[in-house]
PDB file of C-alpha atoms in Angstrom:
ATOM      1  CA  UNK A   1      18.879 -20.376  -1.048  1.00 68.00           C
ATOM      2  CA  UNK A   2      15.466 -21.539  -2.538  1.00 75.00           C
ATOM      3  CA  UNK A   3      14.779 -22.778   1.406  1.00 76.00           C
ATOM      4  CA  UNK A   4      15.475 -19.194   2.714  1.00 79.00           C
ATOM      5  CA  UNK A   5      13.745 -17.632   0.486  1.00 81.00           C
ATOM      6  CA  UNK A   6      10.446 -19.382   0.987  1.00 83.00           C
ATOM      7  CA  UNK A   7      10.938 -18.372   5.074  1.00 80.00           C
ATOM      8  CA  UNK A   8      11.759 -15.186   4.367  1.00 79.00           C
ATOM      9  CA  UNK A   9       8.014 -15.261   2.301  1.00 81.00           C
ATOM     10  CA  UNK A  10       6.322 -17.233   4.885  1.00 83.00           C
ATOM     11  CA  UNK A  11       7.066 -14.857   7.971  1.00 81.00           C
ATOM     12  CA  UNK A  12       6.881 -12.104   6.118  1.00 79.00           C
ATOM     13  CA  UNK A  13       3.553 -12.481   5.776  1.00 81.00           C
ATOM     14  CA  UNK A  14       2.273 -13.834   9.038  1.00 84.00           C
ATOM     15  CA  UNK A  15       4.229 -10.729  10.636  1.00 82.00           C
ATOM     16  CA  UNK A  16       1.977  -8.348   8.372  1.00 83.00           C
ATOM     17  CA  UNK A  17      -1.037 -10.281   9.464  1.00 88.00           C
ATOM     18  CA  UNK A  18      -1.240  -8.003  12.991  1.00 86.00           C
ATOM     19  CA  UNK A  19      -1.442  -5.190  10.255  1.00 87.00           C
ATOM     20  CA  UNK A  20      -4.596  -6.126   8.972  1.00 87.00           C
ATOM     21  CA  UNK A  21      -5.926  -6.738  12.646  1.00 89.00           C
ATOM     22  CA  UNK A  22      -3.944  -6.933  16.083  1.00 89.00           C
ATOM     23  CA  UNK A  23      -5.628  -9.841  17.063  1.00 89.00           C
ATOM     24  CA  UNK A  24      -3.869 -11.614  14.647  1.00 90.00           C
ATOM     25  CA  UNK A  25      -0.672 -13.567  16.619  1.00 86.00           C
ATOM     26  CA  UNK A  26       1.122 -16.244  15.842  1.00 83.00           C
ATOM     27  CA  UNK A  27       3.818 -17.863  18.342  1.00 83.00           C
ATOM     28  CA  UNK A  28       7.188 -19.346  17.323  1.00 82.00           C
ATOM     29  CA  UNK A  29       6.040 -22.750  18.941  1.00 89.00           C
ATOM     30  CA  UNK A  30       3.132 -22.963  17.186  1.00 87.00           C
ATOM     31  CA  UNK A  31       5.516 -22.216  14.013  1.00 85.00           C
ATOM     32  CA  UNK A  32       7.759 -25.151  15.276  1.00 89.00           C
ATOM     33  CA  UNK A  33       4.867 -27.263  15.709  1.00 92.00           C
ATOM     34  CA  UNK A  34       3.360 -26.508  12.090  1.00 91.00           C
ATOM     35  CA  UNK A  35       7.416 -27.363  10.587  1.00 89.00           C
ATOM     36  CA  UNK A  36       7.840 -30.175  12.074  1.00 93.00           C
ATOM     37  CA  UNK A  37       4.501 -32.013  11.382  1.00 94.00           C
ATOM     38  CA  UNK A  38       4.935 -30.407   7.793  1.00 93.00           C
ATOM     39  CA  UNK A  39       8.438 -31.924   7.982  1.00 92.00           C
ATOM     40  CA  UNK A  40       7.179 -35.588   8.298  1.00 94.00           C
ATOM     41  CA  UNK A  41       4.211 -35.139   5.894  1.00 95.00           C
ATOM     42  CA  UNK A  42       6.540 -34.098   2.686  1.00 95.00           C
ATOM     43  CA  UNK A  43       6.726 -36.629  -0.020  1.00 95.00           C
ATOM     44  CA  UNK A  44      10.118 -38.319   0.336  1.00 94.00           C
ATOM     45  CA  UNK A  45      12.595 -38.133  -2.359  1.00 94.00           C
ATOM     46  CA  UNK A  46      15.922 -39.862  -2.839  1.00 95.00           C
ATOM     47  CA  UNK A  47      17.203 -36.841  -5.249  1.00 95.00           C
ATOM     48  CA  UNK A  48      17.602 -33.395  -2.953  1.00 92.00           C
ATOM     49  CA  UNK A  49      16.584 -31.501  -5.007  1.00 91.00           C
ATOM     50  CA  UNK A  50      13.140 -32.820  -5.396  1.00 94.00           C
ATOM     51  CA  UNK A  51      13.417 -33.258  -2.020  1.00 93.00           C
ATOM     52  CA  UNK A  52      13.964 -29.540  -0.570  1.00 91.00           C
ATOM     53  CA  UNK A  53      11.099 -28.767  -3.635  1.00 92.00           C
ATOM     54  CA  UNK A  54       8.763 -31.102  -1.722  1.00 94.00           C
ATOM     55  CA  UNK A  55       9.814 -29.611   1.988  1.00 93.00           C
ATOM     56  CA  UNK A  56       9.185 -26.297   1.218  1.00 92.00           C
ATOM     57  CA  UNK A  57       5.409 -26.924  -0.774  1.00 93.00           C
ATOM     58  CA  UNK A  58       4.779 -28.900   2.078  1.00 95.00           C
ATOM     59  CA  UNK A  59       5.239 -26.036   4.837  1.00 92.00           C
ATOM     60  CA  UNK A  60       4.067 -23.282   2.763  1.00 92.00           C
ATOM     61  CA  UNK A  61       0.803 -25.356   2.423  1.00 95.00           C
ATOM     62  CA  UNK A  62       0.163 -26.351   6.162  1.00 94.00           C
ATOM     63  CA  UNK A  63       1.464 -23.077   6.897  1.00 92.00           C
ATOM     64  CA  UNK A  64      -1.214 -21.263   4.961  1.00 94.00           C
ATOM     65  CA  UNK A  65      -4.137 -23.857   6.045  1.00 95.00           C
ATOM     66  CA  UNK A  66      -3.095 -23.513   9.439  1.00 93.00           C
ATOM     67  CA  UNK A  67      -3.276 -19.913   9.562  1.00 92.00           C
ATOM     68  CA  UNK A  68      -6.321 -19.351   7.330  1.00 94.00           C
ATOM     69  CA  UNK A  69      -8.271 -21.345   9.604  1.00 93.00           C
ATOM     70  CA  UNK A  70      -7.709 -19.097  11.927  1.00 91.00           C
ATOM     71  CA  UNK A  71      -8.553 -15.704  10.165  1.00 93.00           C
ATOM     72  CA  UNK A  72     -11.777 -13.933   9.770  1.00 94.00           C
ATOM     73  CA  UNK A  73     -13.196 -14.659   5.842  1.00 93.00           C
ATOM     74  CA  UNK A  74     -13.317 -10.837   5.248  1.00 91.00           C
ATOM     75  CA  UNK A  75      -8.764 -11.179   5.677  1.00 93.00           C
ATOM     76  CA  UNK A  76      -8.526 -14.606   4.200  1.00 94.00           C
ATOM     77  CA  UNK A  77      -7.821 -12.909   0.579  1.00 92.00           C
ATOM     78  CA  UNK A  78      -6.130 -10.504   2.190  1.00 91.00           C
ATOM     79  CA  UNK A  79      -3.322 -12.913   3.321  1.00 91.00           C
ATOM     80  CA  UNK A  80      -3.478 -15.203   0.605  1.00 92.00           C
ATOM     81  CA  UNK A  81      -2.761 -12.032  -1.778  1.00 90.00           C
ATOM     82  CA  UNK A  82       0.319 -11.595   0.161  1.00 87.00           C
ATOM     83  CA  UNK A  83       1.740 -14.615   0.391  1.00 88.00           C
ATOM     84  CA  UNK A  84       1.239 -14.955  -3.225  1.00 90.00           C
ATOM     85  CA  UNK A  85       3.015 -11.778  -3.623  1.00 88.00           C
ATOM     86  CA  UNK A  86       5.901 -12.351  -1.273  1.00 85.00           C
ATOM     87  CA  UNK A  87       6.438 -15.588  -3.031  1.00 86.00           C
ATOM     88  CA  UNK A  88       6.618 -14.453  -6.242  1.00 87.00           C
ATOM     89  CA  UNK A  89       8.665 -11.993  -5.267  1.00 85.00           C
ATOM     90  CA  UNK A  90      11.136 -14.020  -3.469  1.00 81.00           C
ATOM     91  CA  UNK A  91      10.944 -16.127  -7.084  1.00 77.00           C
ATOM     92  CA  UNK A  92      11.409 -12.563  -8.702  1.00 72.00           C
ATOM     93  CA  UNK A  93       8.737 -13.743 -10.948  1.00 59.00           C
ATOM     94  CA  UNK A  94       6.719 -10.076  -9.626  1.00 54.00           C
ATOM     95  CA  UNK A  95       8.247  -6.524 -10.417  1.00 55.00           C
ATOM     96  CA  UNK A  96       8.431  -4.303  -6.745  1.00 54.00           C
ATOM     97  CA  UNK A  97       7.659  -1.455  -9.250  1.00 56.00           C
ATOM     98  CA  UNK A  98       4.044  -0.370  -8.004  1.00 51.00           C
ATOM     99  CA  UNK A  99       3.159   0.414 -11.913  1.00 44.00           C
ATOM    100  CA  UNK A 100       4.134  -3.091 -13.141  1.00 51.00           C
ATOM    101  CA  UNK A 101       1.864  -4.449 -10.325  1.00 50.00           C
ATOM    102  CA  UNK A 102      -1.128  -2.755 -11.547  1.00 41.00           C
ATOM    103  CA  UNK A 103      -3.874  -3.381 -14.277  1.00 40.00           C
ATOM    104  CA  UNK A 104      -4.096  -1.579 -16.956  1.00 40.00           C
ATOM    105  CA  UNK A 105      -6.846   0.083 -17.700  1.00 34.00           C
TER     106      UNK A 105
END
């Protein structure tokens, strides 16, 4: 669950990145590419669920290097702010109430 989750997070936000600008496109075999090699650099555990823990940090973080090197600094905050998002609210540590989201004042 906590694996499918993080995907769900991940592609959601490199499919929004063509929002921000069209030029933004990412393939599935560059995807592949980027799991696999995250794949072999996660710390190995013996427990699994350390394990999965250390998977998934592992491909959210070359995921989001990979793809911030890639984006014009004026989006870079852009995307981080929604991967942050769509993590936490995979984690349901985020309200999707708009109201809750904001600042007060």
């Amino acid at each position: 669950k906590q694996w499918y989750q993080r995907r769900v997070a991940i592609t959601a936000g490199l499919n929004d990145l063509n929002k921000i600008n069209p030029l933004y496109q990412f393939s599935l075999k560059a995807f592949n590419v980027i799991f696999h090699n995250s794949m072999d650099r996660a710390e190995a555990s013996e427990e699994l669920k350390i394990r999965v823990e250390n998977l998934i940090d592992s491909l959210t973080y070359s995921v989001f290097v990979y793809t911030t090197r890639g984006l014009f600094e004026a989006d870079k905050i852009i995307f981080t702010s929604q991967m942050t998002f769509q993590i936490l609210l995979t984690k349901k540590e985020k309200s999707t109430d708009c109201d809750s989201a904001l600042i007060p004042l």
